[in-house]
mmCIF file of C-alpha atoms and ligand atoms in Angstrom:
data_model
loop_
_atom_site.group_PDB
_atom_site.id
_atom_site.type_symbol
_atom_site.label_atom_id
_atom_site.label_comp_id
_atom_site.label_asym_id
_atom_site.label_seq_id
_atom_site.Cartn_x
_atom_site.Cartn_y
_atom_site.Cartn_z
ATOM 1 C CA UNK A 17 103.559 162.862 -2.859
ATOM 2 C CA UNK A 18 103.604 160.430 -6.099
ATOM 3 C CA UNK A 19 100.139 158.434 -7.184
ATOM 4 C CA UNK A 20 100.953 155.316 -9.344
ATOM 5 C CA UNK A 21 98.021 153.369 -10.183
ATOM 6 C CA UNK A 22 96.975 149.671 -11.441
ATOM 7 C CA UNK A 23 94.347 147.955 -13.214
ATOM 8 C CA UNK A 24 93.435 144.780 -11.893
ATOM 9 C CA UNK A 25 90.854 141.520 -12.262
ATOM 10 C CA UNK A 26 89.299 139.997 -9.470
ATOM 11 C CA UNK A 27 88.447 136.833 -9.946
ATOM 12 C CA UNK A 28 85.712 134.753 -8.570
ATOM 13 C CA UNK A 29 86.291 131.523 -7.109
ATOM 14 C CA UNK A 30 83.202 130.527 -8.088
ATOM 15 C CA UNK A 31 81.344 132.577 -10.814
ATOM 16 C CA UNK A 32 77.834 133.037 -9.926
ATOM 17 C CA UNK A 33 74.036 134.383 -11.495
ATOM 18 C CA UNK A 34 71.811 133.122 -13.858
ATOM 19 C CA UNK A 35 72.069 132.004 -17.050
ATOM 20 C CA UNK A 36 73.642 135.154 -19.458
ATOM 21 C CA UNK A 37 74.266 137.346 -16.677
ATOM 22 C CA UNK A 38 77.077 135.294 -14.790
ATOM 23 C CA UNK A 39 79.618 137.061 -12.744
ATOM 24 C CA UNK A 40 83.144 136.020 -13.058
ATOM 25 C CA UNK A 41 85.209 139.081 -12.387
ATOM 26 C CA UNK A 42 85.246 142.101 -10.757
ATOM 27 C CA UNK A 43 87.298 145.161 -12.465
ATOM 28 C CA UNK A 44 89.417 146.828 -9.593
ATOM 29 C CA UNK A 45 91.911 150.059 -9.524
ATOM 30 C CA UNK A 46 94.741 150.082 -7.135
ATOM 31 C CA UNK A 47 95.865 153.095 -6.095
ATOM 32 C CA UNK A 48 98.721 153.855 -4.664
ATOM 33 C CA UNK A 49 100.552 156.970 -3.030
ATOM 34 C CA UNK A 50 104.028 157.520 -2.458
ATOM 35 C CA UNK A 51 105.821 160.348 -0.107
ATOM 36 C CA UNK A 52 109.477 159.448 1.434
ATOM 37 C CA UNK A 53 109.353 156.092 0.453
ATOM 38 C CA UNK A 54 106.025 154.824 2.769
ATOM 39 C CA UNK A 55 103.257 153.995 0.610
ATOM 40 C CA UNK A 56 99.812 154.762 1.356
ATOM 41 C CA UNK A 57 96.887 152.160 -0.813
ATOM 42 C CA UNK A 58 93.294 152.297 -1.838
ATOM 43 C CA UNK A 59 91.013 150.745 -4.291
ATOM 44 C CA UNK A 60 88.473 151.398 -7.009
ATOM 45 C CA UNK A 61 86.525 148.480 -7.102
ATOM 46 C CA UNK A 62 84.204 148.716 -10.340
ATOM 47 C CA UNK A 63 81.428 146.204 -10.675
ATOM 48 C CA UNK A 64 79.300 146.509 -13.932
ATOM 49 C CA UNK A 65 76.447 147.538 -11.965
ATOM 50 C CA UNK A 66 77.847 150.814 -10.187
ATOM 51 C CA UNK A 67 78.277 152.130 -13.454
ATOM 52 C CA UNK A 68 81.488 153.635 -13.233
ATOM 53 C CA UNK A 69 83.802 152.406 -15.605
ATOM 54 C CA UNK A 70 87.833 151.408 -15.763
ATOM 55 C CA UNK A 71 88.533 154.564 -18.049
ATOM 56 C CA UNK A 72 86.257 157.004 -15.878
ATOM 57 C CA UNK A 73 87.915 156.163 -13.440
ATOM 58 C CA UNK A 74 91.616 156.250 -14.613
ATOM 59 C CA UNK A 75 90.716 159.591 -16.075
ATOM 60 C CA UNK A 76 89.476 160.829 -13.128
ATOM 61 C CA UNK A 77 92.738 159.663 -11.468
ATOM 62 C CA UNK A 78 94.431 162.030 -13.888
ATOM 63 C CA UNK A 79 92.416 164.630 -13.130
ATOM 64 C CA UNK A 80 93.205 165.062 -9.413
ATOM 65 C CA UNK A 81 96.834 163.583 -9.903
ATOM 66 C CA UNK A 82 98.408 167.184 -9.538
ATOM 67 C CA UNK A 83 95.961 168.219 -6.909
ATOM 68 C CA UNK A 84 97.428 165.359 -4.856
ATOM 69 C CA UNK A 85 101.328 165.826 -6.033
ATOM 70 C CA UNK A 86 100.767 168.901 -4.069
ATOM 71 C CA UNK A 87 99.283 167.988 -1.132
ATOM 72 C CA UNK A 88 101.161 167.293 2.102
ATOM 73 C CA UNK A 89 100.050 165.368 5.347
ATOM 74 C CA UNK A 90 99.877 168.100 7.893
ATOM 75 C CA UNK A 91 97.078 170.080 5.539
ATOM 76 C CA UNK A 92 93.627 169.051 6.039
ATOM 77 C CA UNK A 93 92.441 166.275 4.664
ATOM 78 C CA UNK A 94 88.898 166.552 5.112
ATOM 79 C CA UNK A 95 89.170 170.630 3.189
ATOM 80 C CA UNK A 96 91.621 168.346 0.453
ATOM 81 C CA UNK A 97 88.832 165.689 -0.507
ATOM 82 C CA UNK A 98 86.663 168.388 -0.791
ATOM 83 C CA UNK A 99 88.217 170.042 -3.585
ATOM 84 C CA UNK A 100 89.055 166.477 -5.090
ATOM 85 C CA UNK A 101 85.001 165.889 -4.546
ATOM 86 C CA UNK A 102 84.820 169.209 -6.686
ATOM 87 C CA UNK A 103 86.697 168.261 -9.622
ATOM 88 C CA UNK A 104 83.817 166.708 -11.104
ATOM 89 C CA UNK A 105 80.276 164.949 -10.004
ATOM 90 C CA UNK A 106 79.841 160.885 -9.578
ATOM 91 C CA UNK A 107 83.228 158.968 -9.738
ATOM 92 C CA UNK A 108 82.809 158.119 -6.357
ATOM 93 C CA UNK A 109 84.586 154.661 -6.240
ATOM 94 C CA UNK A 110 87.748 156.983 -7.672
ATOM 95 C CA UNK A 111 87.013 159.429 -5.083
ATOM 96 C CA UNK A 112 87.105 156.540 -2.190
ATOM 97 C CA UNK A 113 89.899 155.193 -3.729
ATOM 98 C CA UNK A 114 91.766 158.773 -3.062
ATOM 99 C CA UNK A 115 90.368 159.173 0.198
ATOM 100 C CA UNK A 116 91.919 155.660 1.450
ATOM 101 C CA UNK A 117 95.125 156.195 -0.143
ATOM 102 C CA UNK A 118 95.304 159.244 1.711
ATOM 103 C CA UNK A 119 94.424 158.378 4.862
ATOM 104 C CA UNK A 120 96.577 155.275 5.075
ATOM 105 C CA UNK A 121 99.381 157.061 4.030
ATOM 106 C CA UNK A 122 98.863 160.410 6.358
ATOM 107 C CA UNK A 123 98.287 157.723 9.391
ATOM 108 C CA UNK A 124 101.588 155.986 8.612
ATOM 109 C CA UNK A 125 103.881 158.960 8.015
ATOM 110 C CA UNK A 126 101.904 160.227 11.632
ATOM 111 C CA UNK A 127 103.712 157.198 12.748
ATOM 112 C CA UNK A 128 99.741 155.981 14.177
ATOM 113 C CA UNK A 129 97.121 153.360 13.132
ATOM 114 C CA UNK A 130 94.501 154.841 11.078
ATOM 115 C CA UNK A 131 91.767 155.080 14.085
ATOM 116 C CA UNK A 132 94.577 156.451 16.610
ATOM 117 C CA UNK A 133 95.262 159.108 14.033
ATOM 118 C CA UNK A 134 91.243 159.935 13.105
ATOM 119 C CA UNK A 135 90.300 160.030 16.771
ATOM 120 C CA UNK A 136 88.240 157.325 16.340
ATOM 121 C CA UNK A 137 87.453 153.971 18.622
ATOM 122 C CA UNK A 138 89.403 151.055 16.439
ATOM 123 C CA UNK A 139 87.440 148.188 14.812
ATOM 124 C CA UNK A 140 88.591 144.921 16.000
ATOM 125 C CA UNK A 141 86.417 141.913 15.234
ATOM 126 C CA UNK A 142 82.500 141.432 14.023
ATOM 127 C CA UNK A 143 80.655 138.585 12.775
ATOM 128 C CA UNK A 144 80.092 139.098 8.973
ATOM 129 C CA UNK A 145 77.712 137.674 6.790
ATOM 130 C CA UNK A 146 78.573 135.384 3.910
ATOM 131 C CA UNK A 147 76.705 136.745 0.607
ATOM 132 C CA UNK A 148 74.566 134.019 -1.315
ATOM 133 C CA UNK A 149 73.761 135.336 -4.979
ATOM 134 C CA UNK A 150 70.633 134.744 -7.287
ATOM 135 C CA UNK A 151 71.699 131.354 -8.900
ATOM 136 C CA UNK A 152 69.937 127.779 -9.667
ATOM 137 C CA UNK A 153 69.407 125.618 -6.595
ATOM 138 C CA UNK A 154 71.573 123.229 -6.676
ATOM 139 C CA UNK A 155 74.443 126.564 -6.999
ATOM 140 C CA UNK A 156 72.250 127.801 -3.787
ATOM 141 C CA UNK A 157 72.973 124.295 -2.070
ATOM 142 C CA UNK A 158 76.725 124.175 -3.039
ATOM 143 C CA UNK A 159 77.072 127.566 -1.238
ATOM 144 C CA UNK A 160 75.486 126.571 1.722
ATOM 145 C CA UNK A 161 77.863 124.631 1.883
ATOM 146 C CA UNK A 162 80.589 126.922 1.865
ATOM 147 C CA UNK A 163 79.492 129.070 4.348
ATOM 148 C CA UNK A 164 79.109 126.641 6.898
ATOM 149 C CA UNK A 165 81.907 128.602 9.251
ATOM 150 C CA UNK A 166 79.788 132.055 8.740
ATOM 151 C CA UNK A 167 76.793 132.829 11.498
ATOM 152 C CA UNK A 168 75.192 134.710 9.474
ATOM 153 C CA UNK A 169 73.721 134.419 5.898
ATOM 154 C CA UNK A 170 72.623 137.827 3.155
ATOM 155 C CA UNK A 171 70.751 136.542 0.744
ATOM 156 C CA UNK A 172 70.132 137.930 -2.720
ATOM 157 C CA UNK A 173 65.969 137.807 -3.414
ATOM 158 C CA UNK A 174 63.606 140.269 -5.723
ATOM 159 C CA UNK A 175 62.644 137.659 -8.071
ATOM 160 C CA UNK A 176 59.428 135.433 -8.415
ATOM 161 C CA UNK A 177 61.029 132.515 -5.920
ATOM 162 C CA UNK A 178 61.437 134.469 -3.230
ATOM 163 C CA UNK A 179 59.393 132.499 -0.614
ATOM 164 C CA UNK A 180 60.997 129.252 -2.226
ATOM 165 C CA UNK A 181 64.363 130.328 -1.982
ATOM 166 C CA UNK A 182 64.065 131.400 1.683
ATOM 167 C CA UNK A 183 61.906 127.872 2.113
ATOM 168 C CA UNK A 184 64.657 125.805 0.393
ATOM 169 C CA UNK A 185 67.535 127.719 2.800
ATOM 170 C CA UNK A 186 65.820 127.078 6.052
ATOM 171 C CA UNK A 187 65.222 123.394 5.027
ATOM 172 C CA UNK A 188 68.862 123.317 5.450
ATOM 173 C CA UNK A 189 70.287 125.676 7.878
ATOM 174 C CA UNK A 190 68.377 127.790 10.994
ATOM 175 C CA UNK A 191 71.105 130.700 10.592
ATOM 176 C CA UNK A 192 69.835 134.051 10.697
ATOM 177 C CA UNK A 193 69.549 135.667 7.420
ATOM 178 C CA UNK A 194 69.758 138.938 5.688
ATOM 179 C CA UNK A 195 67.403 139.331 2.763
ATOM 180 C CA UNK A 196 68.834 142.053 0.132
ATOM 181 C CA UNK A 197 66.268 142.673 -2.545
ATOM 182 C CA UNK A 198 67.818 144.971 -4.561
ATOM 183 C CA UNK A 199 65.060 146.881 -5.563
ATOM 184 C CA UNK A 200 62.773 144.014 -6.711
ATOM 185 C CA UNK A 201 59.716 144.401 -5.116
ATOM 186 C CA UNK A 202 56.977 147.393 -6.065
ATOM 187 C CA UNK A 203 54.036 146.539 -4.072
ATOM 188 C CA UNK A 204 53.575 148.079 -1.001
ATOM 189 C CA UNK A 205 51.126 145.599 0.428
ATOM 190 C CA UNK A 206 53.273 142.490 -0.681
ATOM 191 C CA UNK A 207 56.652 143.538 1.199
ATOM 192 C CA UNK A 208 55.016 144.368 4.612
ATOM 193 C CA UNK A 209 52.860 140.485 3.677
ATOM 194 C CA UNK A 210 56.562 139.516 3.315
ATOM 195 C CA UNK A 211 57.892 141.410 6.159
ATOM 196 C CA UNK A 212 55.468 138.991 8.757
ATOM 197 C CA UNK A 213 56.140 135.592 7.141
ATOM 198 C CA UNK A 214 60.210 136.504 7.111
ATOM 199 C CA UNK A 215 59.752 137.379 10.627
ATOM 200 C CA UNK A 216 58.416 133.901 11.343
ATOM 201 C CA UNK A 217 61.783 132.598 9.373
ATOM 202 C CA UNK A 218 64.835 134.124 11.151
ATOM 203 C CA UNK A 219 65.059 137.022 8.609
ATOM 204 C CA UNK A 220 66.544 139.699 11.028
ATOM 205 C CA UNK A 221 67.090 142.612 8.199
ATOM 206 C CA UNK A 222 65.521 143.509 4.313
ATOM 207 C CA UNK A 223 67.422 145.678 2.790
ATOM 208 C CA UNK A 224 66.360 147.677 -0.455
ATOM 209 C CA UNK A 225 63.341 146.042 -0.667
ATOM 210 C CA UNK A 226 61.830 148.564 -3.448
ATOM 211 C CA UNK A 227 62.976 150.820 -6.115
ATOM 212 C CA UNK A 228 64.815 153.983 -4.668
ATOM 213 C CA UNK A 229 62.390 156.254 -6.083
ATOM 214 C CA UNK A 230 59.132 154.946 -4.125
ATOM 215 C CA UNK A 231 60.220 156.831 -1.000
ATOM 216 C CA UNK A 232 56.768 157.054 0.021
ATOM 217 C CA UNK A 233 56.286 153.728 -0.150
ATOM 218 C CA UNK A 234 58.785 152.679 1.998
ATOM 219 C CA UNK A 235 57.629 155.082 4.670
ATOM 220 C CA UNK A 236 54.406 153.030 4.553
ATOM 221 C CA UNK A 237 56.153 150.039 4.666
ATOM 222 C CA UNK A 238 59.052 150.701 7.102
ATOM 223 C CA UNK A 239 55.667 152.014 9.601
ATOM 224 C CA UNK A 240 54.188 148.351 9.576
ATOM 225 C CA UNK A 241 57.153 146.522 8.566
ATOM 226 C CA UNK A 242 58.369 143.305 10.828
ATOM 227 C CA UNK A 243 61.734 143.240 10.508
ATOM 228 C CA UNK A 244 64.276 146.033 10.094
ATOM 229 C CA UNK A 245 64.680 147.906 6.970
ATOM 230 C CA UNK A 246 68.116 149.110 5.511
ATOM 231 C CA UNK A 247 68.809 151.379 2.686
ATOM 232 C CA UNK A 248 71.272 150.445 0.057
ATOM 233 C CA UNK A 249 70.560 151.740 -3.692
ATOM 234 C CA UNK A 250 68.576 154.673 -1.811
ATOM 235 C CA UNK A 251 71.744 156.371 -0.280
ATOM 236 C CA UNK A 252 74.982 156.595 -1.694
ATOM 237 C CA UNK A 253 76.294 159.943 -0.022
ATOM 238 C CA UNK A 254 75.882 161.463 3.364
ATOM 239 C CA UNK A 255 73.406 164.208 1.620
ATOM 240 C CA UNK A 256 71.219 161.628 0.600
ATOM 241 C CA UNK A 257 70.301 160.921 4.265
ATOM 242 C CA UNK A 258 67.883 163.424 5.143
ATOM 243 C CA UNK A 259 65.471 163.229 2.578
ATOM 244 C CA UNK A 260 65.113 159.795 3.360
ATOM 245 C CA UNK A 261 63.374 160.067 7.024
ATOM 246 C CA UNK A 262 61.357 157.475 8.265
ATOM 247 C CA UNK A 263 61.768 155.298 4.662
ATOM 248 C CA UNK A 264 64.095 152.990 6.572
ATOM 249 C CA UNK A 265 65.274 152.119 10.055
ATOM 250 C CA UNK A 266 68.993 151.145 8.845
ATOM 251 C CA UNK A 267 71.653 152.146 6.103
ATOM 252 C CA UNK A 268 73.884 150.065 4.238
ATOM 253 C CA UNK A 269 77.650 152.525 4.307
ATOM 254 C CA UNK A 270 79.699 151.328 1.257
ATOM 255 C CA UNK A 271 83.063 152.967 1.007
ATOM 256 C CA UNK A 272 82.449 152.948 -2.978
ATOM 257 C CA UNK A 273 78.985 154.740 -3.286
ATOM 258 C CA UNK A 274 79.850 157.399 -0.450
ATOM 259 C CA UNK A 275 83.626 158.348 -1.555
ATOM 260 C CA UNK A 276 85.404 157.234 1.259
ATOM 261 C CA UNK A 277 86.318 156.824 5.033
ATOM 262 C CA UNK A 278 85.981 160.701 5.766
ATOM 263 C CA UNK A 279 82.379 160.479 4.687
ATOM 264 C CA UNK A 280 81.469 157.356 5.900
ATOM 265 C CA UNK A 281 82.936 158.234 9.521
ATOM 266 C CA UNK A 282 79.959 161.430 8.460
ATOM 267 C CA UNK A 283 77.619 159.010 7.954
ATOM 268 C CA UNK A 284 78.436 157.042 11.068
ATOM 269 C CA UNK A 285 77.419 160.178 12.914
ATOM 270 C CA UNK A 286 74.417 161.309 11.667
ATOM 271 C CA UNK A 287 72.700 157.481 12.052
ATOM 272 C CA UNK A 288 73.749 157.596 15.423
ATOM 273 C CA UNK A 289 72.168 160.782 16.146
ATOM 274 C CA UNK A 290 68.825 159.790 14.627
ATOM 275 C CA UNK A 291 68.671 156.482 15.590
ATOM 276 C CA UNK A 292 69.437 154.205 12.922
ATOM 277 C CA UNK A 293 71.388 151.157 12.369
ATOM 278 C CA UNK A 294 74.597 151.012 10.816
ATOM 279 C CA UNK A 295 75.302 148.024 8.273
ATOM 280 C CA UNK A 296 78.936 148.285 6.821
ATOM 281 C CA UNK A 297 78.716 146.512 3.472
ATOM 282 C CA UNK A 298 81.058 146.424 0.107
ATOM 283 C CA UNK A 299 80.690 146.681 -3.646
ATOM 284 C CA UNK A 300 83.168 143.715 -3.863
ATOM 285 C CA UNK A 301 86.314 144.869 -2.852
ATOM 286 C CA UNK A 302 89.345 142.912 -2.259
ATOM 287 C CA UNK A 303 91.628 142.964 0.652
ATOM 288 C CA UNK A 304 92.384 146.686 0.471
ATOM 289 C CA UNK A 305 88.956 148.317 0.531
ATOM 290 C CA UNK A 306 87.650 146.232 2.666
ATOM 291 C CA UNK A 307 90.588 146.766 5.281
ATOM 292 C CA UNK A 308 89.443 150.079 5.033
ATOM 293 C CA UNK A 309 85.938 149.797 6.012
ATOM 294 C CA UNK A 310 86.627 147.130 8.613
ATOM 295 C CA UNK A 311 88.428 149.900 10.239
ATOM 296 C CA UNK A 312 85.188 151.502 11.473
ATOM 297 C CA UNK A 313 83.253 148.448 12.380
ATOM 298 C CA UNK A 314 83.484 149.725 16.649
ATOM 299 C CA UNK A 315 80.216 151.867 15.146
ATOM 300 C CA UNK A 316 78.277 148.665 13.342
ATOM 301 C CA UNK A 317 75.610 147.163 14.334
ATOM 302 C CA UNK A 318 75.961 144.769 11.224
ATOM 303 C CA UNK A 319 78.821 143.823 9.140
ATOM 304 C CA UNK A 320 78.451 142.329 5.128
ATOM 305 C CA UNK A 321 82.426 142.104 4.553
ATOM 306 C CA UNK A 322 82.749 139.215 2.992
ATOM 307 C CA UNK A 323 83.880 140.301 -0.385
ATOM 308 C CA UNK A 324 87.559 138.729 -0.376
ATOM 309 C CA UNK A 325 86.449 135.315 0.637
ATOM 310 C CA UNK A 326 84.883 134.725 -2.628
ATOM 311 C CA UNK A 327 88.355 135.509 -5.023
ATOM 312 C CA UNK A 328 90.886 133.098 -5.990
ATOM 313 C CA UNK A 329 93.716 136.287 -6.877
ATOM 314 C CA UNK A 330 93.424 138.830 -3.877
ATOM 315 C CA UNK A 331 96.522 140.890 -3.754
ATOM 316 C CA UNK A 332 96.257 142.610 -0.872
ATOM 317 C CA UNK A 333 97.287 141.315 2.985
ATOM 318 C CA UNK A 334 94.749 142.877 5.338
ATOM 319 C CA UNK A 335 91.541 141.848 7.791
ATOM 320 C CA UNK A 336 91.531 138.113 8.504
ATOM 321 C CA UNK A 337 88.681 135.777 8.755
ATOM 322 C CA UNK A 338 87.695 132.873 11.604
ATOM 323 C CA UNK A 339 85.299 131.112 12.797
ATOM 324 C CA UNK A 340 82.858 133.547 10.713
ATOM 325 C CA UNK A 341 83.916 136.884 11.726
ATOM 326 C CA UNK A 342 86.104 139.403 10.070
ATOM 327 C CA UNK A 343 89.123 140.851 12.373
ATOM 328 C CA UNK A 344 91.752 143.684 12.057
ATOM 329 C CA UNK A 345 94.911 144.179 13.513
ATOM 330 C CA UNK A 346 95.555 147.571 15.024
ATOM 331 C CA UNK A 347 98.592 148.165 12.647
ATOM 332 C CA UNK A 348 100.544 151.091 11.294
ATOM 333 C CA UNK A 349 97.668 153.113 8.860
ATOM 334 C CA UNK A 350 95.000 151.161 7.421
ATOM 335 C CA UNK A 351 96.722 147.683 7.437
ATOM 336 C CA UNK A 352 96.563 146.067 4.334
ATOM 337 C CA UNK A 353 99.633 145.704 2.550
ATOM 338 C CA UNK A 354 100.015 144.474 -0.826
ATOM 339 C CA UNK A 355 101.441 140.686 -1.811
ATOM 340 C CA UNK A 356 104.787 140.583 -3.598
ATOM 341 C CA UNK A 357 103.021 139.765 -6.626
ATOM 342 C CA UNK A 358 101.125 143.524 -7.113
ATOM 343 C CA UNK A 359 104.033 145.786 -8.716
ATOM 344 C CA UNK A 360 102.713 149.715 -9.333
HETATM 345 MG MG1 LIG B 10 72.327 145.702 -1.379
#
């Protein structure tokens, strides 16, 4: 098989943060695999905060390029992206953007949709939430706005406003909410304090609440805590799972952090067998990664796929959006297709 891949530039539709630390882009790598003219796609998708970089990644890319000239379908692919896992720690957005490729192109020359192929129930359609970022009020009202078709708001806390934001939201809308605090918070006694008055305020999840290293912490708080807590900065791979035990009652999958389908599917399995919710969120892919995950939302109890509503240039075809849920087609692999416009 052939890899080609692309740099591209998301770009917002409406840049968001504060002052000096606005968003307005989001660096992506298309990948794209090639054997007897059917084409298999996946997606890097880079923001500034995963740390991984455009180069890192490309090199990387280069790196496993002959590994996956050689490879062929009907071989394993699960013993494949092991020894592409092995070619060198981290990289793991490059490593999910392998893993999709692959498995969107084995499913299609298998002549199957990706699920029929995998074995797995298909993903058909979920409510998603619609992501509000740290930004001034009046930004805060403006997207409110916006989202009026979504059921379900994720809001971005973890600074000193935090009961004002929530405050100012609910003077305008009764949706339920998501609260992501990104590792903002650091004492104990405040977040469960938190935990009862967002109960009382139609906050049905906090995710990441404190810093990834106070594991201890979280047990105490997850014990006493209100409302459902999810892990997001705190697990990136399946191996991070087990250390975690009893710090959360929910994890936050991302295709980027845990290197693709084959180890979210992993994943899947071992919250299922120990009880713990399943939230399928994105870095901020476009079309094509987010195809991907959507693929495995028959095993979510929560979806955050909302990431290609919010770009102007999205140049992939893939899961649609109504009435504030995300669908997939069953379709021939994963199901996003690229636009014209998006030449390898
Ligand atoms: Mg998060």
């Amino acid at each position: 098989m052939k890899l080609s891949y692309k740099t591209y530039s998301l770009k917002f539709k409406h840049p968001f943060g504060v002052s000096g630390n606005t968003r307005t882009e989001t660096p992506t790598v298309f990948v794209r695999l090639e054997e007897n003219g059917v084409y298999g796609y996946g997606e890097a998708c880079l923001p500034a905060y995963l740390g991984e970089s455009t180069e890192a990644t490309l090199a990387f890319l280069e790196k496993a390029k002959s590994l996956l000239e050689e490879f062929d379908c009907r071989q394993l692919v699960d013993a494949f992206l092991f020894k592409v896992d092995a070619i060198a720690p981290g990289h793991n957005a490059a490593k999910a953007a392998i893993d999709i490729t692959l498995n969107d192109l084995c499913a299609k020359l298998a002549g199957k949709s990706f699920c029929e192929w995998k074995g797995i129930e298909q993903g058909t359609e979920m409510p998603t939430s619609f992501t509000i970022g740290i930004d001034s009020e009046e930004k805060i009202i403006q997207k409110l706005k916006e989202s009026e078709g979504f059921e379900v708001l994720k809001i971005k806390a973890g600074t000193a406003d935090d009961k004002k934001l929530i405050s100012l939201i609910r003077n305008i809308t009764d949706k339920p909410l998501y609260v992501d605090v990104n590792q903002g918070w650091r004492d104990k006694e405040y977040v469960v304090k938190m935990t009862d008055w967002m109960s009382t305020q139609n906050v049905i999840l906090l995710e990441q609440p404190m810093p990834k290293e106070m594991k201890e912490d979280m047990r105490w708080v997850t014990e006493r805590s209100a409302i459902l807590t999810v892990a997001d900065e705190s697990v990136k791979r399946l191996s991070d799972l087990e250390q975690l035990e009893g710090a959360f009652k929910g994890i936050n999958i991302k295709l980027m952090k845990c290197t693709g389908l084959n180890e979210a599917i992993k994943m899947i399995d071992y919250c299922k067998k120990h009880n713990l919710k399943i939230l399928l969120g994105c870095m901020a892919e476009s079309s094509c990664g987010t195809t991907a995950m959507a693929q495995l939302m028959a095993y979510a109890d929560y979806v955050d796929l909302d990431a290609p509503q919010l770009y102007l240039n999205d140049p992939f075809k893939g899961v649609q959006y109504q009435n504030g849920k995300i669908s997939v087609q069953k379709s021939l692999g994963i199901g996003a297709e690229p636009n014209q416009e998006l030449s390898f």
